[in-house]
Coordinates of C-alpha atoms in Angstrom, one line a residue:
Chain X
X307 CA 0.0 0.0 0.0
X308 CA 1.5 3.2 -0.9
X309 CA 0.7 5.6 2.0
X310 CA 1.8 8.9 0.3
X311 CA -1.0 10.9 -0.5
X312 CA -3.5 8.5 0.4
X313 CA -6.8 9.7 2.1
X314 CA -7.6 8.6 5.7
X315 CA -11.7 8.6 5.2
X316 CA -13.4 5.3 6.5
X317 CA -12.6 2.6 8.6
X318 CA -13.9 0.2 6.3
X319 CA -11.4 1.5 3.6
X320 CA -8.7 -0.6 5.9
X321 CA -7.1 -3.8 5.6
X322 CA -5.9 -5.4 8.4
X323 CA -2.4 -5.1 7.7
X324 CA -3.0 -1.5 7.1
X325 CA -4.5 -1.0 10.5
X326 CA -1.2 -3.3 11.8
X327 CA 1.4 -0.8 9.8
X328 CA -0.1 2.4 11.2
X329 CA 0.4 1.0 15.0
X330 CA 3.4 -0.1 14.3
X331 CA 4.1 3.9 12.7
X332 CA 2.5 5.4 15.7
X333 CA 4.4 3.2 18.5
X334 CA 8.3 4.0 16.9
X335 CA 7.1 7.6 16.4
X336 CA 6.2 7.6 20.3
X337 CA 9.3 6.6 21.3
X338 CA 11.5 8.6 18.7
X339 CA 9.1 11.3 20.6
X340 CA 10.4 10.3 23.8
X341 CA 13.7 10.1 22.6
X342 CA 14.0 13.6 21.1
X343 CA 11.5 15.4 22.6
X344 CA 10.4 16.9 19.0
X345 CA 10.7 15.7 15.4
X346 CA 11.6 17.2 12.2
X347 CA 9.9 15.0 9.3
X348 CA 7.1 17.2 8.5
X349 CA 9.5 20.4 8.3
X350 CA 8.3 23.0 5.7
X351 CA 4.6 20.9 5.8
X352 CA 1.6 23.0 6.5
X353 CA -1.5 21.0 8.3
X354 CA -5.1 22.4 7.6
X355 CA -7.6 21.5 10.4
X356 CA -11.2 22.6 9.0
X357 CA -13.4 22.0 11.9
X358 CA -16.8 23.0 10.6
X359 CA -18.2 21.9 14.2
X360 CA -16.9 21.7 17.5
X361 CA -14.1 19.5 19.3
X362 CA -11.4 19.5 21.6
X363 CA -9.7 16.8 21.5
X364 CA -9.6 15.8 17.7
X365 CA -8.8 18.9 16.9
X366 CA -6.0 19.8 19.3
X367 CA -4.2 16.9 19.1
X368 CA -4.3 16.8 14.9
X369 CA -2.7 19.9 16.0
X370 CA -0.1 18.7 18.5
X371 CA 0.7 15.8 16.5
X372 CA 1.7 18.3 13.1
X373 CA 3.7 20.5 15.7
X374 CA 5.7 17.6 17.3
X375 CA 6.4 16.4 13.4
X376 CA 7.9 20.0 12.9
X377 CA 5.3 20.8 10.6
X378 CA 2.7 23.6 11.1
X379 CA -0.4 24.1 11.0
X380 CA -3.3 26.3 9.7
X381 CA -7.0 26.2 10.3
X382 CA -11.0 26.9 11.9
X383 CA -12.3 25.6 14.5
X384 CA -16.0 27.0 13.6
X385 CA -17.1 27.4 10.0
X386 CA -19.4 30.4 11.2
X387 CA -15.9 32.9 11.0
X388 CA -15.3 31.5 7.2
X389 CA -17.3 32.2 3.8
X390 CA -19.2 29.2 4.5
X391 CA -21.6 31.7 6.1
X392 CA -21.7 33.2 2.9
X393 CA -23.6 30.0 1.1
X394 CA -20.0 28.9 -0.4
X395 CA -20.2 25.0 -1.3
X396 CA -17.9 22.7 0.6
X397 CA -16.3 21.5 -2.7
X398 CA -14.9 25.1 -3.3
X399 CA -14.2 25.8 0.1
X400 CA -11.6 22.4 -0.1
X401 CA -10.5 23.8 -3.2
X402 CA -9.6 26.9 -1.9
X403 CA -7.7 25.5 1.5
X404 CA -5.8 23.1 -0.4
X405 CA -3.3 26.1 -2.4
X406 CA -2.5 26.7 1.3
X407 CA -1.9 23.5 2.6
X408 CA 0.0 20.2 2.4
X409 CA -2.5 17.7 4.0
X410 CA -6.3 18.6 5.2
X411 CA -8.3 17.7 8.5
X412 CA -11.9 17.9 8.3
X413 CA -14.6 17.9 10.8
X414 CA -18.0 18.6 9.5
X415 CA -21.6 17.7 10.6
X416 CA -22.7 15.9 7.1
X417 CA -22.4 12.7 6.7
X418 CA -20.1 11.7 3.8
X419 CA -18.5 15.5 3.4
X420 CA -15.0 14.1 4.0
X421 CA -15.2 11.1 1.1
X422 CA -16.5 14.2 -0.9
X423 CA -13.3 16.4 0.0
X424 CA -11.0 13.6 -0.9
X425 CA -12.3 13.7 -4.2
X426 CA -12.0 17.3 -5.1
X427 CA -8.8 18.1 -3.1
X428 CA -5.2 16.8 -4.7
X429 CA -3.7 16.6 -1.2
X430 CA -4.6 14.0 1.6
X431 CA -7.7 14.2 3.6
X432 CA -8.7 13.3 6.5
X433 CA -11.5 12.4 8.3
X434 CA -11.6 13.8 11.9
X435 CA -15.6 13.2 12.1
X436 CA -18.6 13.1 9.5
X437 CA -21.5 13.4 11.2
X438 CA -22.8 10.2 12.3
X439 CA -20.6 8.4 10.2
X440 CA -17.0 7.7 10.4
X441 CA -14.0 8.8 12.8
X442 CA -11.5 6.7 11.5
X443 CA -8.5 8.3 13.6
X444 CA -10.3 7.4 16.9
X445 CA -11.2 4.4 16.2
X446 CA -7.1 3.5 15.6
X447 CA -5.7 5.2 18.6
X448 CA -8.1 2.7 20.4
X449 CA -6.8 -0.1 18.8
X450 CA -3.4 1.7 19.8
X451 CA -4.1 2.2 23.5
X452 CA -5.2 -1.4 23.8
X453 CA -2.4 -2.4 21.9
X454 CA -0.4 -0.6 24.0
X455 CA -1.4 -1.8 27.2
X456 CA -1.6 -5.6 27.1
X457 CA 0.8 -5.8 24.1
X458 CA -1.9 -7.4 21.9
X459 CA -5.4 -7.4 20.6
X460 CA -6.1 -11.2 19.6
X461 CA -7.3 -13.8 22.7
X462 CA -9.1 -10.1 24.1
X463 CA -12.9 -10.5 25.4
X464 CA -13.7 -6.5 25.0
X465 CA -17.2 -5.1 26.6
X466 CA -18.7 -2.5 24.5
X467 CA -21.2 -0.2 26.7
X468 CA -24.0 2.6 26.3
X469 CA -25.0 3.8 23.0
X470 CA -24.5 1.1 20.9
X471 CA -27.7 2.4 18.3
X472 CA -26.2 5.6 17.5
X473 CA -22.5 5.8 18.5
X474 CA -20.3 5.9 15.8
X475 CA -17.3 5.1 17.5
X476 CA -18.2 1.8 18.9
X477 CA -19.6 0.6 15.5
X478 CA -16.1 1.6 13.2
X479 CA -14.4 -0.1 16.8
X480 CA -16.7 -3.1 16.5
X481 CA -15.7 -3.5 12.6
X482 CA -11.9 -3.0 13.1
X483 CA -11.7 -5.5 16.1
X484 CA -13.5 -7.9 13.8
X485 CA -10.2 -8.2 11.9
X486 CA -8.6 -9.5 15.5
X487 CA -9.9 -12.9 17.4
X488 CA -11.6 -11.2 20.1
X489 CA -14.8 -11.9 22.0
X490 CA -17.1 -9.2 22.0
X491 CA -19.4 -8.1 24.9
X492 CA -22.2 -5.4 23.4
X493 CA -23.8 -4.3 26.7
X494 CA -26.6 -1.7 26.3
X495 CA -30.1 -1.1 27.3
X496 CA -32.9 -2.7 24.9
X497 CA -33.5 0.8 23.3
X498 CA -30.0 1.0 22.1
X499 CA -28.7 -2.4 21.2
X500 CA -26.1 -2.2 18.7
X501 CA -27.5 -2.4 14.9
X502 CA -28.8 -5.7 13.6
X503 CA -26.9 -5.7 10.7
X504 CA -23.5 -4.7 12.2
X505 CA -23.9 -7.2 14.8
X506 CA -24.8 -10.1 11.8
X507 CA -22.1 -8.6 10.0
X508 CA -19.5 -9.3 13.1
X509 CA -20.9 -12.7 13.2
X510 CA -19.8 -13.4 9.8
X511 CA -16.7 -12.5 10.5
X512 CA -16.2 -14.9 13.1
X513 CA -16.4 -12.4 16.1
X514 CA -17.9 -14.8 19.2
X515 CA -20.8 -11.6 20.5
X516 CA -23.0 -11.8 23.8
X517 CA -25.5 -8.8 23.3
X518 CA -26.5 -8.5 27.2
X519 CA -28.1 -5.8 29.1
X520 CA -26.3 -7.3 32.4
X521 CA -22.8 -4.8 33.0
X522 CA -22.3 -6.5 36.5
X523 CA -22.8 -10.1 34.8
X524 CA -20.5 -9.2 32.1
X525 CA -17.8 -7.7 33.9
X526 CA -16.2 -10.6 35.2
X527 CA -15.9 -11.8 32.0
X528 CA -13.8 -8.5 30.6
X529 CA -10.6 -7.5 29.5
X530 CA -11.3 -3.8 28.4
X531 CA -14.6 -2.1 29.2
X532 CA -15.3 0.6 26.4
X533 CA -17.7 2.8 27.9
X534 CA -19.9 5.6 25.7
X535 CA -21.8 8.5 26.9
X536 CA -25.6 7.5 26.5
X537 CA -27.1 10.4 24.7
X538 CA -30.8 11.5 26.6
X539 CA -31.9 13.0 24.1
X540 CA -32.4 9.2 22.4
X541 CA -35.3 8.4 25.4
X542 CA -38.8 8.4 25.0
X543 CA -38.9 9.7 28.4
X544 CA -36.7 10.8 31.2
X545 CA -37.9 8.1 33.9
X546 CA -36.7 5.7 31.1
X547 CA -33.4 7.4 30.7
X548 CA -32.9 7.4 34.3
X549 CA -33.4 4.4 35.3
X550 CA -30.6 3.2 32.8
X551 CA -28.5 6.1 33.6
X552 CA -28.1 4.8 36.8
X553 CA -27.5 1.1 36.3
X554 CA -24.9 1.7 33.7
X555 CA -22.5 3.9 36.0
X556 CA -18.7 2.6 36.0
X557 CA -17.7 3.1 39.8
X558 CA -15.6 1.3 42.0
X559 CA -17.5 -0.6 43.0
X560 CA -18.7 -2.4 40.4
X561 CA -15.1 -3.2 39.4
X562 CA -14.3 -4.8 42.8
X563 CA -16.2 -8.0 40.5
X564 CA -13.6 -7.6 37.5
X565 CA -10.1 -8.8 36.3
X566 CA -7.4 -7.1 38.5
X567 CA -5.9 -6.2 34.8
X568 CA -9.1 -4.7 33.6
X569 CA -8.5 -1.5 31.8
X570 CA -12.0 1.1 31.5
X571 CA -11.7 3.4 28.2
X572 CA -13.9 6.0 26.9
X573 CA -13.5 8.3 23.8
X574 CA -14.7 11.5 25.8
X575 CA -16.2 13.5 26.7
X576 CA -17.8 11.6 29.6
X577 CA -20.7 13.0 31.7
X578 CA -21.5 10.7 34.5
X579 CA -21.1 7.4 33.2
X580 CA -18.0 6.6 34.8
X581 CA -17.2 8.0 38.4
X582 CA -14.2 10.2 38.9
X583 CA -12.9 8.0 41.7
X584 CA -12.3 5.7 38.9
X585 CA -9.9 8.1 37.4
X586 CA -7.1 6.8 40.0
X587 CA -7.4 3.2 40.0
X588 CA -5.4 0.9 37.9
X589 CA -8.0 0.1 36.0
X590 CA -8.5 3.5 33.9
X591 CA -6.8 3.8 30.5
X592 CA -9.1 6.5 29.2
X593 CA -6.1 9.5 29.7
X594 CA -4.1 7.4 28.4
X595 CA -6.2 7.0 25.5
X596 CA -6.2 10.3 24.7
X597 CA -2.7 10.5 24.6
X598 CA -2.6 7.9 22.2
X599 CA -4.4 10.4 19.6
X600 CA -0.9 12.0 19.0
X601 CA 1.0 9.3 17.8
X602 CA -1.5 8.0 16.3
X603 CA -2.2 10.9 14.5
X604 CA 1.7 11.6 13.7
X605 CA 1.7 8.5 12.4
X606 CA -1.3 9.3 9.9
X607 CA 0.0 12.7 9.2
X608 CA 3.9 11.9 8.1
X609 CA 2.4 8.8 6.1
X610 CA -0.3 10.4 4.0
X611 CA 2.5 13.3 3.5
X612 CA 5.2 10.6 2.4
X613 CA 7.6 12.2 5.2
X614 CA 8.3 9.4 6.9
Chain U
X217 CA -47.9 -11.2 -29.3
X218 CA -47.9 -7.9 -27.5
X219 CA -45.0 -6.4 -29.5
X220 CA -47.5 -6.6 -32.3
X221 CA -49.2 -3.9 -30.8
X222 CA -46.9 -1.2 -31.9
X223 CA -45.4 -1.0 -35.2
X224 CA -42.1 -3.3 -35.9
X225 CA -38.8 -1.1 -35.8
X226 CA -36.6 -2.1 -38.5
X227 CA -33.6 -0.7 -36.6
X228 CA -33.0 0.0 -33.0
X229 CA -33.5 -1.2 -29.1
X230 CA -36.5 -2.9 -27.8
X231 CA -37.0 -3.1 -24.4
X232 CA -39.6 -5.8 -23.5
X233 CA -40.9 -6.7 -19.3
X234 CA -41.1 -3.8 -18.2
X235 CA -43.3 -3.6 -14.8
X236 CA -46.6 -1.8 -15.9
X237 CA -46.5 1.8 -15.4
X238 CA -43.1 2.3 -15.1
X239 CA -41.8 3.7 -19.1
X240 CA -41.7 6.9 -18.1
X241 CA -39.0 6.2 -15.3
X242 CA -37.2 4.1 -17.7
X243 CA -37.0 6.1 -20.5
X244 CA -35.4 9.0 -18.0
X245 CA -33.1 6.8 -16.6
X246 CA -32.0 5.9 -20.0
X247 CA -32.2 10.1 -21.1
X248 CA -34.6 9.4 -23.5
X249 CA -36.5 12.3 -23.4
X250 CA -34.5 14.6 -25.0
X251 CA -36.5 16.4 -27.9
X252 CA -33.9 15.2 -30.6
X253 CA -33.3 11.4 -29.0
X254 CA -35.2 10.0 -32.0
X255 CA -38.3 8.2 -32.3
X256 CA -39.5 5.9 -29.3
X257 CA -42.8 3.8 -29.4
X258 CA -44.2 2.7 -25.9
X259 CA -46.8 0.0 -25.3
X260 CA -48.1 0.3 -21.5
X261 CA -50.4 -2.0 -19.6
X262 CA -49.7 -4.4 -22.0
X263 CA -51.2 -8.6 -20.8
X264 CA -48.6 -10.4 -20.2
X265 CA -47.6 -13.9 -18.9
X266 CA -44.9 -13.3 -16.7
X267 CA -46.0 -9.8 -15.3
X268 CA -49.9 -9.5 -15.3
X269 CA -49.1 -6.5 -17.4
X270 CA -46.4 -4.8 -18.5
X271 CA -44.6 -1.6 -20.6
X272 CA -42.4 -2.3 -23.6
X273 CA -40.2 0.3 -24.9
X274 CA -39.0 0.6 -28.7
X275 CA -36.1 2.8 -29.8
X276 CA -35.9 3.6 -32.8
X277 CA -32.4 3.9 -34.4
X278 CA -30.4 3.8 -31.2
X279 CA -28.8 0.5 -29.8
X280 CA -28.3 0.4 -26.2
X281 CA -25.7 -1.1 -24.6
X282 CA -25.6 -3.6 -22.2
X283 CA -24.5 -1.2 -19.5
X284 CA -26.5 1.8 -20.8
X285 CA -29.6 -0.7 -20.4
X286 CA -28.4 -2.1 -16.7
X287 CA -29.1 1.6 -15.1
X288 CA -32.9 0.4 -15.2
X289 CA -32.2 -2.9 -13.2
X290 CA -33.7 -1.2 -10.3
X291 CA -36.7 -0.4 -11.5
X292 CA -37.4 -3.1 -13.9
X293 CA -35.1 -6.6 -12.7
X294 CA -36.9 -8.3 -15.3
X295 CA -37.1 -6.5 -18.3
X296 CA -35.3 -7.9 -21.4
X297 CA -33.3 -6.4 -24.4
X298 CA -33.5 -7.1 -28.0
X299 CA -31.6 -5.1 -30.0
X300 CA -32.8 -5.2 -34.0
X301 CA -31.7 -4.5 -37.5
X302 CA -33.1 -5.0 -40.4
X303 CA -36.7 -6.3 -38.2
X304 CA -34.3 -9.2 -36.9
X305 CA -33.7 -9.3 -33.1
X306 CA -29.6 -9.6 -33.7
X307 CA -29.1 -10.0 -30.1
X308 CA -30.9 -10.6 -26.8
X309 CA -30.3 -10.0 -23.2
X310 CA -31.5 -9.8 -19.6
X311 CA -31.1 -6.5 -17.8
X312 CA -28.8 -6.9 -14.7
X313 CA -27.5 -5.1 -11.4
X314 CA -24.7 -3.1 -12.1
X315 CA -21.4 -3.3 -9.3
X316 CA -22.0 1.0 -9.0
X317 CA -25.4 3.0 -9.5
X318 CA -24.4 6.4 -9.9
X319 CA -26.6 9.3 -10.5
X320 CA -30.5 7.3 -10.8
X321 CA -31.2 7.3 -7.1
X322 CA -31.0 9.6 -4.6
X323 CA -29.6 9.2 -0.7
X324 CA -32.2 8.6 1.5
X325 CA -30.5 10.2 4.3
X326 CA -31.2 13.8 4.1
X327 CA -27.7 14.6 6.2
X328 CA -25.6 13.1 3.4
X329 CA -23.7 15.4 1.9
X330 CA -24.8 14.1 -1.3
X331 CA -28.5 15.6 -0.8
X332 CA -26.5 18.9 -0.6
X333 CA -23.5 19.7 -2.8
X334 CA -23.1 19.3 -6.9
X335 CA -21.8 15.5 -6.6
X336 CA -23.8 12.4 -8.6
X337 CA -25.0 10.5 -5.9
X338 CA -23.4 7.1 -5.9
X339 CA -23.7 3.6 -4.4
X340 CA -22.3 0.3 -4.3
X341 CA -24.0 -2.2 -4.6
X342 CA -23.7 -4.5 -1.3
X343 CA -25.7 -7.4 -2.2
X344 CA -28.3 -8.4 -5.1
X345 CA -30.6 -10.8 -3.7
X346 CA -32.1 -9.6 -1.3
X347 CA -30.7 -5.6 -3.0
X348 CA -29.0 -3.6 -0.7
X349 CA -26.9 -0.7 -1.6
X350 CA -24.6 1.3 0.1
X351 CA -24.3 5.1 0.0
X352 CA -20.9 5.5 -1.2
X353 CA -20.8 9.0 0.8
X354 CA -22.9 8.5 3.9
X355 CA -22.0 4.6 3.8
X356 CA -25.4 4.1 4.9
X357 CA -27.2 1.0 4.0
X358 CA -30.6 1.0 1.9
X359 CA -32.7 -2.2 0.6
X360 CA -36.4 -2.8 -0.6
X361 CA -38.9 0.3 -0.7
X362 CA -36.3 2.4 0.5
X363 CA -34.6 2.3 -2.6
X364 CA -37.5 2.1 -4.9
X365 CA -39.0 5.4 -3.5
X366 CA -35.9 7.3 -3.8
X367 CA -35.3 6.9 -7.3

């Protein structure tokens, strides 16, 4: 696979040695990190983050990452200070960015707006969110982070919880681990079970799935606990959603029941679903996790650019 | 003998099985209604065997190919090709799913950027039997009524 130039849009554009070649990027860029402190492969290489909706994270650490590469960067964070406002079509907007830039972040609330960037734009692109559909980058600094902290993937049994209807990072996370033997938990209230045909499609794939709406029963069982904010806006009604809300809190004590090597992750923001006095036990990776967005996304950024 | 019904074309593309009431859409598909396409003939609600009743469309002086004629798969799975010169049917085929539909239906999701920007909307198509496409934009999955109502 040739990596320079190539758009970063969809998870499901990934192979499995793909996947393995960027984590394997990411993981000697850490170190070379560590090492040196900063890098010089993307010197002279202007980044252009076009947020068109909000984010912390994503954003910041696209940013980071192009600063610790020695590369700079370029950008919006809200597409109401840019001509958007003034009715101009994403296709021109792309256009118009990419005579300033060397590779393009987007974040933008449509689905599908990044695929359509890649097309028009002659430099890389890639996808930091499209609406409901992809976020390919998170989705591989999770498969980092778990790489990272047993030192493999295959033989895992993974719980996925909360939102499993809507949330667009546990279904690209779902299809990735697919490519890896691992034994999937997919814990959610009935409301939001994870998609029939994702969870058929998993099955195919030979991925061993208990759909449960037990946490306590499954935890035992776990290796990671991926935990998603559940959204309340998705609730008939509010005694519904907290009801749920309640039994679906991550807290200490409900871990006194799992593996001593248990690790909790979440992509962020969280509300209340995990307790903060979780944050100092052994068991929470999801800081960690978001570290693991800057190699990662070094990784992404030297490759596409061919720096590396 | 149906075809009889309209006149014979000595030269052209006849497209026979047609699901009754459905020429117009299949003459669109095909851009057929351009003022200078040349002469078409259409029999609609026409008996037939197979479909109860049916729409044939003749056109005159044009052969279609077998990938021009595949864009009306969707609406017509059963419809079959002859293509004629001289009043003889030269060659004969079935109409069949293309691997890409681009440009005849539109995204049902109304967030996809497709439903928004100049782009030709454009899926994949996932499976035939049972048909399910997939938005090759949005990535979202569509089968069954969904996709008839959308084109």
């Amino acid at each position: 696979m040739d990596w320079n130039g190539r758009d970063v849009i969809s998870i499901r554009d990934f192979s499995k040695s793909d996947i393995e070649f960027v984590l394997k990027v990411a993981e000697r860029l850490e170190e070379e990190l560590r090492e040196k402190g900063s890098l010089e492969y993307a010197r002279g290489k202007i980044l252009a983050t076009l947020f068109f909706e909000p984010s912390t994270r994503t954003r910041l650490s696209f940013e980071s990452a192009m600063h610790r590469l020695g590369g700079s960067v370029i950008g919006f964070s809200s597409a109401s200070s840019t001509s958007v406002r003034k009715g101009e079509s994403l296709a021109d907007t792309i256009r118009t960015v990419e005579q300033y830039s060397d590779v393009i972040v987007i974040r933008h609330p449509m689905e599908g707006a990044a695929r359509l960037a890649a097309e028009v734009a002659e430099v890389p692109v890639i996808n930091a969110g499209d609406g409901s559909n992809q976020h390919p980058t998170q989705t591989l600094l999770d498969l980092y982070t778990i790489k990272r902290a047993f030192g493999k993937i295959d033989g895992l049994t993974i719980g996925l919880l909360g939102d499993l209807k809507y949330g667009r990072t546990v279904h690209s996370l779902a299809e990735a681990l697919a490519f890896y033997d691992v034994e999937l938990y997919l814990i959610s209230p009935e409301l939001l079970r994870m998609p029939k045909h994702i969870v058929e499609e998993l099955r195919e794939r030979g991925v061993k799935i208990h759909e449960t709406t037990d946490l306590e029963g499954a935890i035992p069982e776990l290796d990671v606990l991926y935990v998603t904010r559940i959204q309340r806006e998705r609730f008939p009604d509010e005694e519904e959603y907290l009801k749920v809300k309640g039994s679906y809190q991550v807290n200490c004590k409900l871990l006194k029941n799992a593996k001593e090597t248990l690790k909790v992750m979440h992509p962020l923001p969280r509300v209340d679903e995990i307790h903060p006095e979780v944050d100092k036990s052994e068991h929470a990776l999801y800081f960690r996790q978001v570290f693991s967005g800057v190699p990662v996304r070094m990784a992404l950024l030297g490759l596409t650019l061919g720096v590396l | 003998m149906p075809e009889l019904k309209v006149e014979v074309i000595p030269e052209g593309t006849v497209i026979d099985h047609i699901p009754a009431g459905k020429w117009l859409k299949v003459i669109e598909i095909l851009g057929l209604t351009k003022p200078n396409g040349g002469t078409l003939l259409i029999a609609s609600n026409v008996p037939s065997k197979k479909l109860g009743r049916k729409d044939i469309v003749k056109v005159e002086g044009r052969y279609l190919s077998e990938e021009e004629v595949n864009k009306i798969a969707l609406i017509a799975p059963d419809a079959t090709v002859n293509i004629v010169r001289d009043y003889k049917i030269v060659e004969k085929f079935k109409v069949s799913i293309p691997d890409e539909i681009v440009g005849i239906l539109t995204c049902p999701n109304p967030n996809c950027v497709s439903n928004h920007e100049y782009v030709r909307p454009r899926f994949k198509v996932e499976s035939r039997e049972p048909l399910k496409l997939r938005c090759h934009y949005c990535e979202r999955t569509i089968e069954g009524e969904e996709i008839i109502g959308n084109l």
